[in-house]
Coordinates of C-alpha atoms and ligand atoms in Angstrom, one line a residue:
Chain A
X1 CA 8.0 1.8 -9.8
X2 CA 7.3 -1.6 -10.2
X3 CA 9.6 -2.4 -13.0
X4 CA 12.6 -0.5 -11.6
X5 CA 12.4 -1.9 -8.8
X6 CA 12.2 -5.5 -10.5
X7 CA 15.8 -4.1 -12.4
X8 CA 17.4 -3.7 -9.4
X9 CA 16.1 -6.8 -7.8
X10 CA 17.8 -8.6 -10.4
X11 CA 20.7 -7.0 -9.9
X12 CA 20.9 -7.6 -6.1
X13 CA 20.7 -11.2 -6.5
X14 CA 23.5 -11.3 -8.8
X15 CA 25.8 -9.0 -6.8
X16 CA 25.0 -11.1 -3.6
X17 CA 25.8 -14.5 -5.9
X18 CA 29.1 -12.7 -7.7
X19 CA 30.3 -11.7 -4.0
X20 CA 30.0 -15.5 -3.4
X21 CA 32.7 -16.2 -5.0
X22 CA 34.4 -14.6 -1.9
X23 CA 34.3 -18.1 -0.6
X24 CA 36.4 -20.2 -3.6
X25 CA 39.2 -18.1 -2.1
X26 CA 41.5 -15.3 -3.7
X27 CA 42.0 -16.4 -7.1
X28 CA 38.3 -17.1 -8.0
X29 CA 36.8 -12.9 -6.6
X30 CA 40.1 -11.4 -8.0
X31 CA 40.0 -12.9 -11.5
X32 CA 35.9 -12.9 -11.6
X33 CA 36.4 -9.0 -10.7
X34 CA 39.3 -8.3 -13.1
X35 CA 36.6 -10.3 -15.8
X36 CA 34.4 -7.3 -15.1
X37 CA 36.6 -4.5 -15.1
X38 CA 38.2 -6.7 -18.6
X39 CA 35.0 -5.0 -20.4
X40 CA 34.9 -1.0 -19.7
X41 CA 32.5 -0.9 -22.8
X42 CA 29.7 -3.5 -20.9
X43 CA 31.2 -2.3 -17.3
X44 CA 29.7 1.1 -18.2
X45 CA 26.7 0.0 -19.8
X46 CA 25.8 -2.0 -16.7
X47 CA 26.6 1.2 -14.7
X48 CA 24.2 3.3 -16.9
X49 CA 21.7 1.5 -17.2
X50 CA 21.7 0.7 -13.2
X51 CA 21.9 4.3 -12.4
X52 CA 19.5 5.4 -14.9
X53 CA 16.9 2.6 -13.2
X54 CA 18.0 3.5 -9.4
X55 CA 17.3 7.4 -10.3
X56 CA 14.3 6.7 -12.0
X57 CA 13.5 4.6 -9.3
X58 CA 14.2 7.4 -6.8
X59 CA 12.4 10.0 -9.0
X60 CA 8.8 8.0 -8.8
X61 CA 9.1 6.9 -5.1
X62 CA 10.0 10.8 -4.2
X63 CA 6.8 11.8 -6.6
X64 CA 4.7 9.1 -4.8
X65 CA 5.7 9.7 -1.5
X66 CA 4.9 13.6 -1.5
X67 CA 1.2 12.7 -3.4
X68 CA 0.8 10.1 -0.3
X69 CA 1.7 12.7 2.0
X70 CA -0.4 15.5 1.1
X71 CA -3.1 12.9 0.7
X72 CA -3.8 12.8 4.1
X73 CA -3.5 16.5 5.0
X74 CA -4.3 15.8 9.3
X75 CA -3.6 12.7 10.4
X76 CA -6.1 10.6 12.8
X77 CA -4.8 10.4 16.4
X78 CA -5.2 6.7 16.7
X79 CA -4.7 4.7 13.5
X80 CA -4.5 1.2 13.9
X81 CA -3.4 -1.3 11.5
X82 CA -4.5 -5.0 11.1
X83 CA -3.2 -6.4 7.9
X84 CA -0.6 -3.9 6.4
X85 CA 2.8 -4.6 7.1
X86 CA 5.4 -2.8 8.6
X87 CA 7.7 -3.5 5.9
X88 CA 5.2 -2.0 3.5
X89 CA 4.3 1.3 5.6
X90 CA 8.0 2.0 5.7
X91 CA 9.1 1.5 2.0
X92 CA 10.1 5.3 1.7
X93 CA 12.2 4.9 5.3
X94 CA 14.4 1.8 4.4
X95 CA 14.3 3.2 0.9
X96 CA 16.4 6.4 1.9
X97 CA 18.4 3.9 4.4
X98 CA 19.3 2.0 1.0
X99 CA 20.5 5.0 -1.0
X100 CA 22.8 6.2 2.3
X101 CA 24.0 2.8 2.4
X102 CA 24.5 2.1 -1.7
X103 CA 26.4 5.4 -1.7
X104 CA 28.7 4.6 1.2
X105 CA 28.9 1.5 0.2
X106 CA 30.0 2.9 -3.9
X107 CA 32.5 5.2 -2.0
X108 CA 33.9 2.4 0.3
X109 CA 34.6 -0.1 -2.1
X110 CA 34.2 0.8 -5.4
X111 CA 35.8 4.1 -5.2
X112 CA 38.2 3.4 -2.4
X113 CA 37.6 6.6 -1.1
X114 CA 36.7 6.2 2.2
X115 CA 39.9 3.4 2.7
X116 CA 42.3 3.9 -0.1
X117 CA 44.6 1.3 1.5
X118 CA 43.0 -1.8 -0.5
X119 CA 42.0 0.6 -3.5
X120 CA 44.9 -0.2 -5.8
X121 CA 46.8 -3.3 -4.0
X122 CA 47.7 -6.1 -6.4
X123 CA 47.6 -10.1 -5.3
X124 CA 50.3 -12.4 -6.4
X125 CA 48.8 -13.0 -9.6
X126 CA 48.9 -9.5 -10.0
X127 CA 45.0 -9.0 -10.1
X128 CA 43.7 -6.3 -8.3
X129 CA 43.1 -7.5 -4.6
X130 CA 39.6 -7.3 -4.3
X131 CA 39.1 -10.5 -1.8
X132 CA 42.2 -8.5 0.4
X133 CA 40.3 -5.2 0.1
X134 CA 37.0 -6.9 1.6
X135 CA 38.3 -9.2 4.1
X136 CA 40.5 -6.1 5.7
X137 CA 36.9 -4.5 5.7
X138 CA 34.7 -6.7 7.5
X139 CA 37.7 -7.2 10.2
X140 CA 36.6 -3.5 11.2
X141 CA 33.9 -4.0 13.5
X142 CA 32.6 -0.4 12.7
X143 CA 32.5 -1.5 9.0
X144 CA 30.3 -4.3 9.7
X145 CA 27.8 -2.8 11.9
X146 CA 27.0 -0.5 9.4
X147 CA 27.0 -3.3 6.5
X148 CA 24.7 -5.4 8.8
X149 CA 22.4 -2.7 9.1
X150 CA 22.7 -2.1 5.2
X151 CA 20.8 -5.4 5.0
X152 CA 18.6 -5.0 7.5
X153 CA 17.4 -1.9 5.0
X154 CA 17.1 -3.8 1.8
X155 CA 15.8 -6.8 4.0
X156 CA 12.9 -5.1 4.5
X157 CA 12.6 -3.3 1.2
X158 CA 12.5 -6.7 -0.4
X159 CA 10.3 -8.5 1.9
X160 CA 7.6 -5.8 0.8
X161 CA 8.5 -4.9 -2.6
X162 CA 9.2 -7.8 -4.9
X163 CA 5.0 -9.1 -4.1
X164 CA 4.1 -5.6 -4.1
X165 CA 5.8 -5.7 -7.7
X166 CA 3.9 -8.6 -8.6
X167 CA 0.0 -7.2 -7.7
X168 CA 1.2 -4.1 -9.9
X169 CA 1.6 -6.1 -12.8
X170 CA -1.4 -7.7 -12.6
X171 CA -0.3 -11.3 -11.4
X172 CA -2.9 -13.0 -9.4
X173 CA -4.3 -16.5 -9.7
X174 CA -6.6 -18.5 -7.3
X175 CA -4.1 -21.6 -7.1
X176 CA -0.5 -19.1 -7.6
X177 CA -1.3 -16.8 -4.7
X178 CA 0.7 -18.3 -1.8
X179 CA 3.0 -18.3 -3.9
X180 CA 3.2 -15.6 -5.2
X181 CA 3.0 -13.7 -2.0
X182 CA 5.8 -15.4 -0.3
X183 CA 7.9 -14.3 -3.3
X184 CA 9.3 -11.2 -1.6
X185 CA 10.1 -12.4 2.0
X186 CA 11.5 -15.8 0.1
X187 CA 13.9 -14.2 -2.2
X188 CA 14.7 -11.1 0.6
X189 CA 15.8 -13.5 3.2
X190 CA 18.3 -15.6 0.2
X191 CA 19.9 -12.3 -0.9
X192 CA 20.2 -10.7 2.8
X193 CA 21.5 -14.2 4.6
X194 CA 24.1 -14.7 1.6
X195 CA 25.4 -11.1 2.0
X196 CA 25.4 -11.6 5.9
X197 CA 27.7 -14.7 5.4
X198 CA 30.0 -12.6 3.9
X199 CA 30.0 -9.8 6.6
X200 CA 30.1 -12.1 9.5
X201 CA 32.4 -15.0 7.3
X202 CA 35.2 -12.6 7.7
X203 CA 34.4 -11.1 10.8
X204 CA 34.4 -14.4 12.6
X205 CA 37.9 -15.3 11.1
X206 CA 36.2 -18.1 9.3
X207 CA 37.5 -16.5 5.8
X208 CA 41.2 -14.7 6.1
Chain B
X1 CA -33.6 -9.8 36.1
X2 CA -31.9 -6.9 36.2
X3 CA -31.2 -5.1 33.3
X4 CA -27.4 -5.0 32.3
X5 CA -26.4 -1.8 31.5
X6 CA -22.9 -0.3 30.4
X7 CA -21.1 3.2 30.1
X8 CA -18.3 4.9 28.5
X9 CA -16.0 7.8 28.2
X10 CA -16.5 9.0 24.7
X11 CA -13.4 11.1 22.6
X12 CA -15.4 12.6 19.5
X13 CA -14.0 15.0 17.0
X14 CA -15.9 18.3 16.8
X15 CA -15.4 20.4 14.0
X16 CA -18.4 22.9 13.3
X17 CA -17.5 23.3 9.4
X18 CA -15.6 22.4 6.6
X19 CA -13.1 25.4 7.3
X20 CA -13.3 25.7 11.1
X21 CA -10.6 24.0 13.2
X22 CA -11.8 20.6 14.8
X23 CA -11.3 19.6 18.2
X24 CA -11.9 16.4 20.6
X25 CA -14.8 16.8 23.2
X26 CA -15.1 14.3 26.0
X27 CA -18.5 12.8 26.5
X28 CA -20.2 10.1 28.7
X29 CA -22.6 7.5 27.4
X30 CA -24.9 6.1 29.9
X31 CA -27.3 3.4 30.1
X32 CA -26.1 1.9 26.9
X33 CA -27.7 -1.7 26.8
X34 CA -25.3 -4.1 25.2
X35 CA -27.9 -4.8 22.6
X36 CA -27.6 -1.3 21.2
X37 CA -25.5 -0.7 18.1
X38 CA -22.9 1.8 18.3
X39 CA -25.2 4.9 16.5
X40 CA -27.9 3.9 18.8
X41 CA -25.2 4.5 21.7
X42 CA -24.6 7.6 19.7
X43 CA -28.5 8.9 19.4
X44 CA -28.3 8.6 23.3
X45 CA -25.9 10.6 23.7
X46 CA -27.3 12.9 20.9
X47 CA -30.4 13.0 22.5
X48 CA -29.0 14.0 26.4
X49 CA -26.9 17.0 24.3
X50 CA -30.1 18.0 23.0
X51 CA -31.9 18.4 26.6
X52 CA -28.9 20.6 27.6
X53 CA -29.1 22.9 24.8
X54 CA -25.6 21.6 23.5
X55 CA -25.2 20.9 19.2
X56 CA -25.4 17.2 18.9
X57 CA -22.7 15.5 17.5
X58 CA -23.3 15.3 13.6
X59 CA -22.7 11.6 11.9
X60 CA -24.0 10.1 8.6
X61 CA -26.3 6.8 8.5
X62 CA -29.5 5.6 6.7
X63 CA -29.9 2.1 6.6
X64 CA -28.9 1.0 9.8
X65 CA -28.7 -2.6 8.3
X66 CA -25.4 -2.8 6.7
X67 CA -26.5 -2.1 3.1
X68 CA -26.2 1.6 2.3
X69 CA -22.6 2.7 3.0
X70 CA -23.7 6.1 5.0
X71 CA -22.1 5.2 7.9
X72 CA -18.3 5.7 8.6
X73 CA -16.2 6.7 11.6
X74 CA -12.9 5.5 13.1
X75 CA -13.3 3.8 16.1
X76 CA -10.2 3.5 18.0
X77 CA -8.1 4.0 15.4
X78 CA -10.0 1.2 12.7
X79 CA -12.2 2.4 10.4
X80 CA -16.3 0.7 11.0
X81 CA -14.7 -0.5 14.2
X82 CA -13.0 -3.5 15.7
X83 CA -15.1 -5.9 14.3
X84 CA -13.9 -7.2 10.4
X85 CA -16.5 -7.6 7.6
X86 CA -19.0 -5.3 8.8
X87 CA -20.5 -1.3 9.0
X88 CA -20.5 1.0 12.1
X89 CA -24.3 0.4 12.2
X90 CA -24.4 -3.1 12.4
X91 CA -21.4 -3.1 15.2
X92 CA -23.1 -4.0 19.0
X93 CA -22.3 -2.5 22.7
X94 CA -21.8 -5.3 23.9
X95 CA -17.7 -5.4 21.6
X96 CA -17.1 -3.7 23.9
X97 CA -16.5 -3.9 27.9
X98 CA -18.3 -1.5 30.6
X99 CA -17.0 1.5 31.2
X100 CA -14.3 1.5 28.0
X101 CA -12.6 4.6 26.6
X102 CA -13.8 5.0 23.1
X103 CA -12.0 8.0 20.5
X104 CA -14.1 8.1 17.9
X105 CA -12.5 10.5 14.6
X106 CA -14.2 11.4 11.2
X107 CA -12.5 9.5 8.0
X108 CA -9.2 11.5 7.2
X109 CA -8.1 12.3 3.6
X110 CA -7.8 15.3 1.5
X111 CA -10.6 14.1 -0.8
X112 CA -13.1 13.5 1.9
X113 CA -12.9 16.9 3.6
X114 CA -14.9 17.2 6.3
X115 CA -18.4 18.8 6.4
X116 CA -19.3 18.7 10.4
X117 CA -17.9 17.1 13.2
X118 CA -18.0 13.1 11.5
X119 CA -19.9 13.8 8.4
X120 CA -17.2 14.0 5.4
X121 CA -18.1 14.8 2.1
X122 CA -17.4 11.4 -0.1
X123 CA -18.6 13.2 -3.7
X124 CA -15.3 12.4 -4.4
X125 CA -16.0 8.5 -5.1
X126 CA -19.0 9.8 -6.8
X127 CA -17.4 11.6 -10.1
X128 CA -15.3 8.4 -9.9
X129 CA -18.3 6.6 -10.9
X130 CA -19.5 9.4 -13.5
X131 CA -16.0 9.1 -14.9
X132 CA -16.5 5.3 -16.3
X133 CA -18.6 3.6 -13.4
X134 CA -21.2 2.4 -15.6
X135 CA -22.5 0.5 -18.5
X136 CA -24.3 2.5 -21.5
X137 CA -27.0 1.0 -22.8
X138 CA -29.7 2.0 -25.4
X139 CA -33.1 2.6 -24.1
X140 CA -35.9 0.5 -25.2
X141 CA -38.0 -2.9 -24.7
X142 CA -36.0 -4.6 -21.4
X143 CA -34.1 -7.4 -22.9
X144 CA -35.7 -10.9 -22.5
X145 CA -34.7 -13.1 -19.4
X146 CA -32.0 -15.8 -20.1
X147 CA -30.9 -14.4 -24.0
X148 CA -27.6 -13.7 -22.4
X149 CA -26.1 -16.5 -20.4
X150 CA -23.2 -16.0 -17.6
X151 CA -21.2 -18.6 -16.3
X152 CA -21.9 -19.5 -12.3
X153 CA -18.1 -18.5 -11.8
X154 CA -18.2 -15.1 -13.7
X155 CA -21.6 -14.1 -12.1
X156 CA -20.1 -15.3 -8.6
X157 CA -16.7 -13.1 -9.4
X158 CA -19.1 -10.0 -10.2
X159 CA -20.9 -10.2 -7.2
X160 CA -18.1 -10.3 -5.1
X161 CA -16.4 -7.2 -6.8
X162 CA -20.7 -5.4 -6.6
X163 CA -20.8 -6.0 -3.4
X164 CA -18.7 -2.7 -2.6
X165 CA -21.1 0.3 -0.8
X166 CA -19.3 2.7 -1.3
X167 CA -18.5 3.7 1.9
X168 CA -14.5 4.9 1.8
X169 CA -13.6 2.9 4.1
X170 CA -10.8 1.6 2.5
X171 CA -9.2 4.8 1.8
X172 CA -9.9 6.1 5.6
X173 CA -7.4 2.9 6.4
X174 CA -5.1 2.9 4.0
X175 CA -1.8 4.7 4.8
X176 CA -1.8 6.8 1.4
X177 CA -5.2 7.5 1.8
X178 CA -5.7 5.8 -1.9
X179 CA -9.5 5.0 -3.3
X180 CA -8.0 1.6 -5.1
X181 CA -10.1 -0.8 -3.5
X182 CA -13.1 1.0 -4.4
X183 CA -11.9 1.6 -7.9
X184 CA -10.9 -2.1 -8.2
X185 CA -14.0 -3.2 -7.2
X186 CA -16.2 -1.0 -9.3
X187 CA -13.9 -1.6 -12.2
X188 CA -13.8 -5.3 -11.8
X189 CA -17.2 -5.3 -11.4
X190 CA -18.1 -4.7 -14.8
X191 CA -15.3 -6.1 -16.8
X192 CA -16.2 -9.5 -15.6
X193 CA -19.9 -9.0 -17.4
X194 CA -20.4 -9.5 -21.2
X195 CA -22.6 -5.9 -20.6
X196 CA -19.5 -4.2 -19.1
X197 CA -17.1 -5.2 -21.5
X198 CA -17.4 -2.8 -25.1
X199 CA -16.5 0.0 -22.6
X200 CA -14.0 -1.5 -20.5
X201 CA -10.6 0.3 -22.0
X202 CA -12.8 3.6 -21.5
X203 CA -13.8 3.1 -18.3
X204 CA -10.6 2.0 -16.3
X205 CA -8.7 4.6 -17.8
X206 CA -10.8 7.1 -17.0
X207 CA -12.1 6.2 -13.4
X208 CA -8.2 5.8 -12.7
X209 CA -7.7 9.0 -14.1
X210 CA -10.4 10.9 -11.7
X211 CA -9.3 8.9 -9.1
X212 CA -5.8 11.2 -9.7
X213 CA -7.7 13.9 -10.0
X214 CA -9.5 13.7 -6.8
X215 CA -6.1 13.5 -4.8
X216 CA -6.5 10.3 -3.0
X217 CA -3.2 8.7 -2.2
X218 CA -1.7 5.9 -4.6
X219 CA -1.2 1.8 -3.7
X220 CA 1.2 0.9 -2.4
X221 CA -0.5 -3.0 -1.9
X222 CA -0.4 -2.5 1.7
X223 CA -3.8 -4.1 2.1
X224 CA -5.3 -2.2 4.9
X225 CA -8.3 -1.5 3.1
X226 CA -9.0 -5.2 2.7
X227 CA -8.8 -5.6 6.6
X228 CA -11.9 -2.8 7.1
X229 CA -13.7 -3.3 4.0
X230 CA -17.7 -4.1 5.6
X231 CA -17.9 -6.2 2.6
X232 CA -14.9 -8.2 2.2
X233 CA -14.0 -6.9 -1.3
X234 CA -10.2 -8.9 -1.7
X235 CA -7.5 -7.0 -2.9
X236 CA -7.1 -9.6 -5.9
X237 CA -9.1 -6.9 -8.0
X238 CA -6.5 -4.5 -7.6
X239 CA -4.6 -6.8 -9.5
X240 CA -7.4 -7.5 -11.9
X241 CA -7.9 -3.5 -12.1
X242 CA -4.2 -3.4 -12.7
X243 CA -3.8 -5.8 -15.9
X244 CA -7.3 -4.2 -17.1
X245 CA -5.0 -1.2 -16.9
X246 CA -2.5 -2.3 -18.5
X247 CA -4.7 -4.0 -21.3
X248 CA -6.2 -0.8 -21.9
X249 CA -2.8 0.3 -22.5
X250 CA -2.4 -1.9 -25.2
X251 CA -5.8 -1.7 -27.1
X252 CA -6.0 1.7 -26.5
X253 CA -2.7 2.6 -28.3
X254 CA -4.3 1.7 -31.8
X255 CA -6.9 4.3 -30.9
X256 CA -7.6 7.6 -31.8
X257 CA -6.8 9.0 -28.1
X258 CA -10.4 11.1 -27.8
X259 CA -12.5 8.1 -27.5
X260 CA -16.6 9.4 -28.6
X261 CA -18.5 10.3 -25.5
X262 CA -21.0 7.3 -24.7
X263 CA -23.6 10.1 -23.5
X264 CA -23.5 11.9 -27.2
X265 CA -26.4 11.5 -28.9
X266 CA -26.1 9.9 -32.1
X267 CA -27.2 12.5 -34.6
Ligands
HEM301 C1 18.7 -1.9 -4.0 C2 17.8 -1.1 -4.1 C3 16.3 -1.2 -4.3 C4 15.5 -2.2 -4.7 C5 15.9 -3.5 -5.1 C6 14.1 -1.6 -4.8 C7 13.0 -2.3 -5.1 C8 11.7 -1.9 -5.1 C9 10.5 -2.5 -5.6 C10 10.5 -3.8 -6.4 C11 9.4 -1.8 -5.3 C12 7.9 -2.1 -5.5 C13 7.2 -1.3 -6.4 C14 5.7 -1.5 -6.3 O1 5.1 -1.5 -5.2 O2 5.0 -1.7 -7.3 C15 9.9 -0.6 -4.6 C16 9.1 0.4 -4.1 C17 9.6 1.5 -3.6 N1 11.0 1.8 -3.4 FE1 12.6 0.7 -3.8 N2 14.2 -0.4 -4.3 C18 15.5 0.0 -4.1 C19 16.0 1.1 -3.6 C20 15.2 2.2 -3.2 C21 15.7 3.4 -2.8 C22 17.2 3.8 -2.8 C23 14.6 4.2 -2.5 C24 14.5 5.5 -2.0 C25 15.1 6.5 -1.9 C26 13.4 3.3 -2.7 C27 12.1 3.7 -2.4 C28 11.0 3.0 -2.7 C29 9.7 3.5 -2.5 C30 9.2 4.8 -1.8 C31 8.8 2.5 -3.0 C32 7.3 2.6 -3.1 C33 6.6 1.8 -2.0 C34 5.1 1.9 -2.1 O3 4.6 1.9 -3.3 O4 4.5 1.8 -1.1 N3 13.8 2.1 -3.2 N4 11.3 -0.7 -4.5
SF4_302 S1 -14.2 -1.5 -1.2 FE1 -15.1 -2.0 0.9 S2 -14.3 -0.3 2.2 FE2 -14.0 0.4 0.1 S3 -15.8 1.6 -0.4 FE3 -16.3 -0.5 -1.1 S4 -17.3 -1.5 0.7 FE4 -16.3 0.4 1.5
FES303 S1 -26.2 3.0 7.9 FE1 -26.3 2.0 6.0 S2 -24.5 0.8 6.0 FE2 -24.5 1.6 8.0

């Protein structure tokens, strides 16, 4: 659980830090997305091994959440809690709100399915138009409520999951722990506000 | 001086055996004195269901001084109560305010079923301990005091992990209903002593391993149970139980994988 989870972690923070780019203008998403695609071999190999970790990811939270459940066969009719966090009782909700978003989000703009209007556009330098193909999607204000709440969803999962991670692996030192603990909500809130400048760059008209 | 005295409307889960279906039953205490602890309020109102022929309401203690870990029940929702770092028994009237509405429910998890009304069965936590919970030691002449030394920070570390009672409270808080509080504790217990250490791959395997078998619940480093716990046991030794997992991992791989029963006798 703990190491896929880490995997995709890592990959979250580069996807937020490649999307980035979005804001050096055309030239630099286009030809930094066309430097991906330029390697189908390592392209698919990313892909793989991403999937493989998401569904092994899915596998163990699905096997853990049904041994949770039946662990507590009738539940108590008040159940208070003073320490645990919300983000951490609901890893399993904004985990399922994750998947329907990552697929949506696979069939919005990787596939172009959902908007085929963008899906096979070329910019001047005849790159694919991948900077067209987002801005025309966050000037849909449908698109971005749904891509805001996206966040919201792996917010959450972060905020609980990356110090969660940490404990599992046995990390824990006297002097660290601060530290450590404020890992997840730290690293969450970087990857969620620099995918929400995005979003709201272009809805706002401050990116065209 | 008058006397202060309180009452309250009492919700307690009746259940008259481990297969019947439980129910709440409302109940009034009166003349609690705000010096009585919460199973003295309890023995009142036992005691008034006794004079009108009624079952009384079953609940586990001993002690009655915080040591023993018999006591349980959710009060209001938090496991030993609304007070943090202590048992049911050793929690006063006077928490709360005259005339308060009190729901008072057994601990809740598939491997504490209940027995009667708020008595659960917590055998569970005991073949935990008969799994690896212990240190195996040859009988004879007691070993002389001071041959082996333990540093002040060790012994301190240890003590904080003993501590633990037993009493489950930590799985009747935690979400998942998981036993890895106790576990941690017990485990980290030993493994911090030089006595505890030849067994220590053994043990945390196997006490994780009948902690699976048991169906508690797994972690999912919520830390509910560190909120409850009567004794203050800090979720750091789930992380010290974890890397003594993972260690065991390691050594244990350059093992043969049926590790000799310490209890065999040695023929
Ligand atoms: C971008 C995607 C995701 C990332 C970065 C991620 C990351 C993580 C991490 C690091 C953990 C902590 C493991 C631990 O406690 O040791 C975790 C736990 C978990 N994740 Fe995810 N995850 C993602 C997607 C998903 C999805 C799609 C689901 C569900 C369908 C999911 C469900 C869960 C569940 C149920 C847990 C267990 C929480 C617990 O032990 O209480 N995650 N995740
Ligand atoms: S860890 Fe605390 S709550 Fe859990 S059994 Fe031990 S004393 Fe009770
Ligand atoms: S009765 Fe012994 S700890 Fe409460």
């Amino acid at each position: 659980m703990a190491l896929t989870g880490l995997g995709l972690v890592v990959y979250v923070v580069f996807h937020m830090l490649g999307n980035l780019q979005l804001f050096e203008g055309p030239h630099a998403l286009n030809s930094y997305a066309a430097f991906l695609r330029d390697m189908p071999i390592l392209l698919w190999a990313a892909r793989i091994g991403l999937l493989s970790m998401a569904g092994l990811h899915i596998g163990l939270a699905l096997q853990l959440s049904i041994r949770n459940y039946r662990a507590r066969p009738l539940e108590y009719t008040i159940h208070r809690y003073r320490q645990a966090s919300i983000a951490s009782r609901t890893m399993a909700i904004s985990g399922m709100a994750l998947l329907l978003f990552v697929g949506f989000h696979l069939l919005h703009l990787t596939a172009g399915v959902i908007d085929p209007a963008f899906a096979d556009r070329r910019d001047l330098e005849g790159y694919r138009d991948v900077y067209g193909k987002v801005v025309h999607a966050f000037q849909n204000p449908f698109m971005v409520t749904l891509y805001l709440a996206g966040q919201l969803g792996l917010g959450l999962h972060l905020s609980h999951a990356i110090a969660s991670s940490v404990q599992t692996m046995g990390f824990e030192h006297a002097a660290l722990n601060r530290l450590l603990k404020s890992l997840g909500p730290v690293i969450g809130v970087i990857v969620v506000l620099g995918n929400v400048a995005i979003i709201l760059a272009v809805f706002l008209g401050l990116v065209r | 001086m008058t006397a202060h005295v309180m009452k309250f409307t009492l919700k307690i889960w009746r259940q008259s055996g481990p297969n019947e279906r439980g129910r709440f039953v409302t109940y009034e205490a009166q003349d609690v004195s705000p010096g009585m602890s919460f199973l003295e309020m309890l023995d009142g109102v036992n005691q008034r269901l006794l004079g009108t022929g009624e079952e009384p309401v079953a609940f586990e203690q001993d002690c009655r001084e915080g040591i023993c870990g018999s006591c349980s029940l959710v009060i209001n929702g938090i496991p030993h109560g609304p007070d943090q770092g202590i048992t049911t028994c050793q929690l006063y009237m006077r928490r709360f305010s005259d005339g308060a509405h009190i729901t008072i429910e057994p601990w809740r998890a598939k491997a504490f079923p209940i027995l009667k009304d708020l008595v659960v069965d917590r055998s569970a936590l005991d073949r935990i301990m008969q799994a690896g919970g212990y240190v195996s030691v040859n009988t004879g002449g007691a070993v002389d005091g001071n041959v082996l030394l333990i540093g002040k920070d060790q012994a301190e570390t240890a003590m904080d992990a003993a501590s633990c009672i037993g009493c489950g409270a930590c799985v009747a808080a935690c979400k998942n209903a998981s036993a890895m509080l106790f576990v941690a504790a017990k485990v980290s217990h030993l493994s911090t002593l030089p006595q505890g250490r030849p067994e220590r791959a053994r043990r945390v395997t196997a006490m994780l391993e009948a902690m699976d078998r048991e169906g508690f619940g797994s972690c999912g480093n919520q830390y509910e149970c560190e909120a409850v716990c009567p004794k203050n046991i800090s979720t750091r030794f789930i992380a010290v139980l974890n890397r003594e997992y993972l260690r065991a991992g390691i050594v244990e791989s350059g093992r043969p994988s049926e590790p000799e029963s310490p209890h065999a006798e040695s023929s």
